[in-house]
mmCIF file of C-alpha atoms in Angstrom:
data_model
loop_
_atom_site.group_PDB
_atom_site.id
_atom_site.type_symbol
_atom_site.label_atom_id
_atom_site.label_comp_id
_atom_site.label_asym_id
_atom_site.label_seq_id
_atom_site.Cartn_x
_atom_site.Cartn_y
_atom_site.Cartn_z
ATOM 1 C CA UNK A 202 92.543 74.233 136.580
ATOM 2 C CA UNK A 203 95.606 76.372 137.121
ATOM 3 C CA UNK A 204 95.769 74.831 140.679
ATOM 4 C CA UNK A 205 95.354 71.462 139.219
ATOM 5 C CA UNK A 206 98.315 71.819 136.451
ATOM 6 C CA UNK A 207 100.558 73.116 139.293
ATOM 7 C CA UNK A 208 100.204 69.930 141.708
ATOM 8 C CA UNK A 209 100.339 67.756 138.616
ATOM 9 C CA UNK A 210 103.943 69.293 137.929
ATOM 10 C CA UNK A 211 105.097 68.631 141.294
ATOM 11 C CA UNK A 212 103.985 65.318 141.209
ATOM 12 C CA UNK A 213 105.973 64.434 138.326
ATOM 13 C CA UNK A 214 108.261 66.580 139.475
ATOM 14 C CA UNK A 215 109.004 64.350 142.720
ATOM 15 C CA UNK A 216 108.457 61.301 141.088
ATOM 16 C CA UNK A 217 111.773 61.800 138.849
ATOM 17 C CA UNK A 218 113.815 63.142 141.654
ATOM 18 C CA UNK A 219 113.206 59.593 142.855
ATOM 19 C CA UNK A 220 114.419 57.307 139.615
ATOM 20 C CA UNK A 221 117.369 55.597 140.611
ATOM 21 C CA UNK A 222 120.390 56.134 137.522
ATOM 22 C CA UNK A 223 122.313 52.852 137.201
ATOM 23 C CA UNK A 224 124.904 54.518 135.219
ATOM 24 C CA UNK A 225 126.102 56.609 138.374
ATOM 25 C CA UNK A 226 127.513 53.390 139.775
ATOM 26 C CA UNK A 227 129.516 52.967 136.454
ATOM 27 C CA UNK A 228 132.730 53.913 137.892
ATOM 28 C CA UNK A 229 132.377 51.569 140.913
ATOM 29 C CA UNK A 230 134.144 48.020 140.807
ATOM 30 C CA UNK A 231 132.316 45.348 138.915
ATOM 31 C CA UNK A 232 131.855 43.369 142.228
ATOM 32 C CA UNK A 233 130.339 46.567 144.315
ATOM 33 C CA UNK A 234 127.705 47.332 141.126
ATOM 34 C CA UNK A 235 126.501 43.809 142.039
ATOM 35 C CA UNK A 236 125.782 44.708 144.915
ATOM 36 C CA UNK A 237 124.503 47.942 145.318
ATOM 37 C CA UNK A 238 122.301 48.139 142.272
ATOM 38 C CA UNK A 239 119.738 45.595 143.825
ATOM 39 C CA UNK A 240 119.684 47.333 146.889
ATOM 40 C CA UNK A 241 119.410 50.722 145.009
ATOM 41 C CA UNK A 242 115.660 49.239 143.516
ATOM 42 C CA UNK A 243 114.611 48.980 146.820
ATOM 43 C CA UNK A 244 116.797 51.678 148.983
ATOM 44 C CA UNK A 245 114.159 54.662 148.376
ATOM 45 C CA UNK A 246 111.058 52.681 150.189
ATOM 46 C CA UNK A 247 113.604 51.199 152.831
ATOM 47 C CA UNK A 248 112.983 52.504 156.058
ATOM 48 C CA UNK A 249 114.638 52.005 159.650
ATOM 49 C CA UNK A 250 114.980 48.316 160.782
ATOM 50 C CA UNK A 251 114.662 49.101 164.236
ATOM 51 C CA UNK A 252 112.806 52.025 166.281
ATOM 52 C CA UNK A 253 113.875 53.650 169.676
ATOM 53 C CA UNK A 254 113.936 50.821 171.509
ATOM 54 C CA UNK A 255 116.499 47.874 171.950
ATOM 55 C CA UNK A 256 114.726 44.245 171.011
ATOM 56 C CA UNK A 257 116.012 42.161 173.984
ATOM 57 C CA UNK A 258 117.172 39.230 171.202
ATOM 58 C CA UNK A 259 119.596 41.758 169.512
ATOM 59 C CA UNK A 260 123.501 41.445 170.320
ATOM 60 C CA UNK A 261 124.934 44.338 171.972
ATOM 61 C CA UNK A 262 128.929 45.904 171.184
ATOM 62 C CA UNK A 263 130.356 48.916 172.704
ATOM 63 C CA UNK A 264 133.931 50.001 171.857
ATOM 64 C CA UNK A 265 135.109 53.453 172.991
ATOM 65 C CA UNK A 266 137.358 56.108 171.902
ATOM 66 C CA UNK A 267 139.167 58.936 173.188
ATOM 67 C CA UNK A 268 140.067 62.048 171.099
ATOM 68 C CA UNK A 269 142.056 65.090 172.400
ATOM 69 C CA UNK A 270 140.132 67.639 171.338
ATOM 70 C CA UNK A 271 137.312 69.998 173.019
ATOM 71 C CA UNK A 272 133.935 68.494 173.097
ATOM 72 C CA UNK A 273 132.769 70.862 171.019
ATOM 73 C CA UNK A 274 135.399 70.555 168.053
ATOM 74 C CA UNK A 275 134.793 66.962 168.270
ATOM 75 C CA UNK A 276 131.199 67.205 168.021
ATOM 76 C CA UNK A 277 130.981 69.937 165.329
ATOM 77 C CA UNK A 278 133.141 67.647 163.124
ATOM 78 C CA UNK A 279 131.453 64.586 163.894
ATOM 79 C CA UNK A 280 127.613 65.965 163.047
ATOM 80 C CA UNK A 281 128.419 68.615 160.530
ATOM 81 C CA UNK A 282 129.993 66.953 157.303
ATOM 82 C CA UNK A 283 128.854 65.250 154.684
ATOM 83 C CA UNK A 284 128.468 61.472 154.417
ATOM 84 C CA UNK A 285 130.620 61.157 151.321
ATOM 85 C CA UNK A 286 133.886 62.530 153.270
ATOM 86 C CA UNK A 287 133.323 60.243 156.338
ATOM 87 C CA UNK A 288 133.093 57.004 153.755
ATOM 88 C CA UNK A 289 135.444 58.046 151.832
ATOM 89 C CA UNK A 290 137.115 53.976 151.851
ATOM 90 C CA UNK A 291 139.001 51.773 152.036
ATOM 91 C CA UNK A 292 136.989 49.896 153.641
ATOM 92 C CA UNK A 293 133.380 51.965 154.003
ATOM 93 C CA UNK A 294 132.537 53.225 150.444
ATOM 94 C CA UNK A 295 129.422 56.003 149.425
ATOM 95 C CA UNK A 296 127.528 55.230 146.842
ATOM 96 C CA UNK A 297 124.387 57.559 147.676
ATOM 97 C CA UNK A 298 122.105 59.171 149.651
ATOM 98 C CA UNK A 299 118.464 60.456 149.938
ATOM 99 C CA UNK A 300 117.244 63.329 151.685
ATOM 100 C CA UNK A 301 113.790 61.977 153.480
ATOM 101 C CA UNK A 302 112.569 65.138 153.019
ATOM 102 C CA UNK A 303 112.234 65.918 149.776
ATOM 103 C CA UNK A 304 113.466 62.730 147.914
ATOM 104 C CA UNK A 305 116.640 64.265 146.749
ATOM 105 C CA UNK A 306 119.167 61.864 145.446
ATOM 106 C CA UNK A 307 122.592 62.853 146.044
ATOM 107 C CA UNK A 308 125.411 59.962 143.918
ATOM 108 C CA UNK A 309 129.348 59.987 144.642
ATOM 109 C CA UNK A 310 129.925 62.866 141.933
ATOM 110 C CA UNK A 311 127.403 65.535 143.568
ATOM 111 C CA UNK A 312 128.004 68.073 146.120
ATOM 112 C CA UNK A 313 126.281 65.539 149.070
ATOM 113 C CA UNK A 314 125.095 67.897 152.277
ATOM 114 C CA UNK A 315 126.291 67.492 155.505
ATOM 115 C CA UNK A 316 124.586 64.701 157.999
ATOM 116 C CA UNK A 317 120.675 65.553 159.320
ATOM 117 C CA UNK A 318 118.114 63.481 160.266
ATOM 118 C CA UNK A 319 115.932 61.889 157.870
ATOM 119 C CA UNK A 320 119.260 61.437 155.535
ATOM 120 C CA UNK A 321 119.828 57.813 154.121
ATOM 121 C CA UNK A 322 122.901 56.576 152.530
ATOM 122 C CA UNK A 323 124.101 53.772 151.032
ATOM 123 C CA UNK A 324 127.260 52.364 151.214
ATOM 124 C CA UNK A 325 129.415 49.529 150.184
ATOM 125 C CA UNK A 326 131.695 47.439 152.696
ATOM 126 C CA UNK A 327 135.155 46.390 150.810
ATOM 127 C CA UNK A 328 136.472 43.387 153.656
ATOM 128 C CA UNK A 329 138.944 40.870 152.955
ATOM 129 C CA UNK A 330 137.894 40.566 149.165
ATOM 130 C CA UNK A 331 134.015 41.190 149.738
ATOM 131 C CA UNK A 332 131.633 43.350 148.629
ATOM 132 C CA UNK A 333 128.465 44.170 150.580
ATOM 133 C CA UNK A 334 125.843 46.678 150.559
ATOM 134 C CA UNK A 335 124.716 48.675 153.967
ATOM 135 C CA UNK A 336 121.681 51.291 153.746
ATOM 136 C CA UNK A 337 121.793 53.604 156.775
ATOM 137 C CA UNK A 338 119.109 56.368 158.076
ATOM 138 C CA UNK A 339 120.330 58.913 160.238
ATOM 139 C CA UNK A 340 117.559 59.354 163.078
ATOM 140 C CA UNK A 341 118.556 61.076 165.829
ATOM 141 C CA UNK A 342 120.899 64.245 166.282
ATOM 142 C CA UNK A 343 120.347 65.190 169.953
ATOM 143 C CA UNK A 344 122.397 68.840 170.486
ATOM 144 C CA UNK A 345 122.354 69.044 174.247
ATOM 145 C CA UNK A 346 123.050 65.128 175.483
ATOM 146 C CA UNK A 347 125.489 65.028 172.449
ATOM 147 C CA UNK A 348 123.958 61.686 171.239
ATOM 148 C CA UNK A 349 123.841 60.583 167.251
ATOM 149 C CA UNK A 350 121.817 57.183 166.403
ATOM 150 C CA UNK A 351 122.265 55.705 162.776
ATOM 151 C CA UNK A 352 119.957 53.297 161.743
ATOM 152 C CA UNK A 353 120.778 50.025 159.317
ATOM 153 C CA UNK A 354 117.853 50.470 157.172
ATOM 154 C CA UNK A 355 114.946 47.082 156.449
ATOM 155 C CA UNK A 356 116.866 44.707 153.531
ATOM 156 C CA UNK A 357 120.138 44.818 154.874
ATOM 157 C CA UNK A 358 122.482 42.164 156.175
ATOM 158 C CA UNK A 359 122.107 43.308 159.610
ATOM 159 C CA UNK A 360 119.153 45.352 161.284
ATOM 160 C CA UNK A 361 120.055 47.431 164.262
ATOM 161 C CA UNK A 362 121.591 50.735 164.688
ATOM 162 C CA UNK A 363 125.247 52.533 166.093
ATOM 163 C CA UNK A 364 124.790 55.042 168.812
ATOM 164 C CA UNK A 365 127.626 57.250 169.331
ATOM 165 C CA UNK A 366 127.310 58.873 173.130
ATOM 166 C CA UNK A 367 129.710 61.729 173.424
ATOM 167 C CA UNK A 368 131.247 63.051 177.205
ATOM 168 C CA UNK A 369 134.177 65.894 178.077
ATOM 169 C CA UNK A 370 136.620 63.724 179.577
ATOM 170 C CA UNK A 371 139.296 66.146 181.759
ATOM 171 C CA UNK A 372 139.612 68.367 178.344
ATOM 172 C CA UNK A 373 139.652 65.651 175.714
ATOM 173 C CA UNK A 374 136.182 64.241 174.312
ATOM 174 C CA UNK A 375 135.345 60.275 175.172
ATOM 175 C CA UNK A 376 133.130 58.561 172.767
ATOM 176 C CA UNK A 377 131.015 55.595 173.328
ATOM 177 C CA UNK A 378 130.185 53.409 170.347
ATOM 178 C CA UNK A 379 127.429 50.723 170.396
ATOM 179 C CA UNK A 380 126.256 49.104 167.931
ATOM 180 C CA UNK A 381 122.740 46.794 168.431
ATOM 181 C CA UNK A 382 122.422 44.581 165.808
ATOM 182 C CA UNK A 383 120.862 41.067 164.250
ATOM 183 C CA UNK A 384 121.023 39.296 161.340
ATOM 184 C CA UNK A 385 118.948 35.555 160.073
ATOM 185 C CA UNK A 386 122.835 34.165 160.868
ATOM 186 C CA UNK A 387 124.030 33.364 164.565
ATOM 187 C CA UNK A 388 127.553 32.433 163.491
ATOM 188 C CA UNK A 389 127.637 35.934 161.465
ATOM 189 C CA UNK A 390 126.789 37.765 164.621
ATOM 190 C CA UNK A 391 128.947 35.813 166.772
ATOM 191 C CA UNK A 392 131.916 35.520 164.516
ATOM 192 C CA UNK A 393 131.909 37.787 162.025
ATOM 193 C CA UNK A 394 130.244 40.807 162.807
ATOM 194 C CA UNK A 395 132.338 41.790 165.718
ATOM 195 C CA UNK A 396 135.487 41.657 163.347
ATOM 196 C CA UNK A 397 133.263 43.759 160.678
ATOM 197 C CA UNK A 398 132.443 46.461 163.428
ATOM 198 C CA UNK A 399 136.114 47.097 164.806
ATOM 199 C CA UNK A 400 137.711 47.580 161.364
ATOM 200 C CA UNK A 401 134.961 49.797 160.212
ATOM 201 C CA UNK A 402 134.481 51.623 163.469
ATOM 202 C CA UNK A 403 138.573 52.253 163.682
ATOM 203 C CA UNK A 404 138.338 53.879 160.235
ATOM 204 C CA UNK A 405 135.431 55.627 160.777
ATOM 205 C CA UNK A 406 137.471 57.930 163.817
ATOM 206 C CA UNK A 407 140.078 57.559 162.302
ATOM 207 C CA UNK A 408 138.926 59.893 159.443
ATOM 208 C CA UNK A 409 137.088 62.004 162.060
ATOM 209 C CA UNK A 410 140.361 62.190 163.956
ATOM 210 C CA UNK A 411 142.221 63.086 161.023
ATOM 211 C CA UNK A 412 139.699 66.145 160.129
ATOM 212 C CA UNK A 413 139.860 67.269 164.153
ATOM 213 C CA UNK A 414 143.758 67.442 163.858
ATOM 214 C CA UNK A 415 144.982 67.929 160.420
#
């Protein structure tokens, strides 16, 4: 009985670490509440839209960057900080996250941990007037080829995922960015996406640049 009353508190236990609070997205502009509260319902059940592989319809985009720093600096920075300081806006926004392995839910206003696998967050795109919601798994740290693979999670605009590929270039660090991605739109992938990726991907080592070399 004892054993019985203990699971049954753990159950309920894990079951309200997982109810979603509207009223932490409050303080967010009307336009991104629109958008991230449906995607909110649905973001704890989301899971990758894409495995391991790369589905041979999906559009490929590599851009590259080049940071003077040690490979190691670069990396440490890059792998060990929270989600809420690298989305820290304009343009890429956190909202939230979930830890996969327990069902933590971290908002804007908590004390977020640093990136792992298994760690979703969503975030909110502010382009050119527009608001739109992007759920995101992190699914692969890999330590000794210096490889990190972020996931668009299922409901999304886009499925896919961003590999970054990291290399000691001559003393300085080069980075390799793809991104493998599809959405239901052809024009949007064509068009629009590329635009998307470069001003998101530019402030996105941008702020990792800025934390390397303060």
């Amino acid at each position: 009985m004892k054993c019985l009353l203990v699971l049954l508190l753990v159950f309920c236990s894990s079951v309200f670490s997982q109810d979603i609070d509207p009223e932490k997205f409050s303080h967010l502009p009307k336009r991104a509440q629109k958008v991230i509260l449906p995607f909110a319902e649905k973001f704890i059940d989301s899971n990758p839209s894409v495995g391991g592989g790369i589905p041979e319809d999906f559009s490929i985009m590599v851009t590259n960057e080049q940071v003077d720093a040690s490979l190691e600096d670069v990396w440490k920075v890059y792998t060990q900080i929270s989600p809420k300081e690298v989305w820290a806006g304009p343009l890429v926004n956190f909202a939230m996250a979930i830890d996969r392995e327990d069902g933590k839910i971290y908002y804007d206003s908590d004390d977020v941990p640093d990136f792992k696998v298994g760690l979703k967050t969503l975030n909110y795109l502010h382009i050119l007037g527009q608001y739109i919601a992007v759920g995101l798994e992190l699914t692969r740290i890999d330590e000794i080829n210096h490889v990190v693979e972020i996931a668009y999670l299922e409901g999304g605009a886009s499925k896919g995922k961003q590999i970054l590929k990291f290399w000691d270039y001559e003393g300085s660090t080069f980075i390799q960015h793809t991104s493998i991605y599809k959405s239901d739109s052809k024009f949007r992938d064509k068009m629009l996406y590329p635009i998307f990726h470069r001003m998101t991907a530019k402030e996105h080592h941008q702020t990792m640049l800025d934390l390397i070399n303060p």
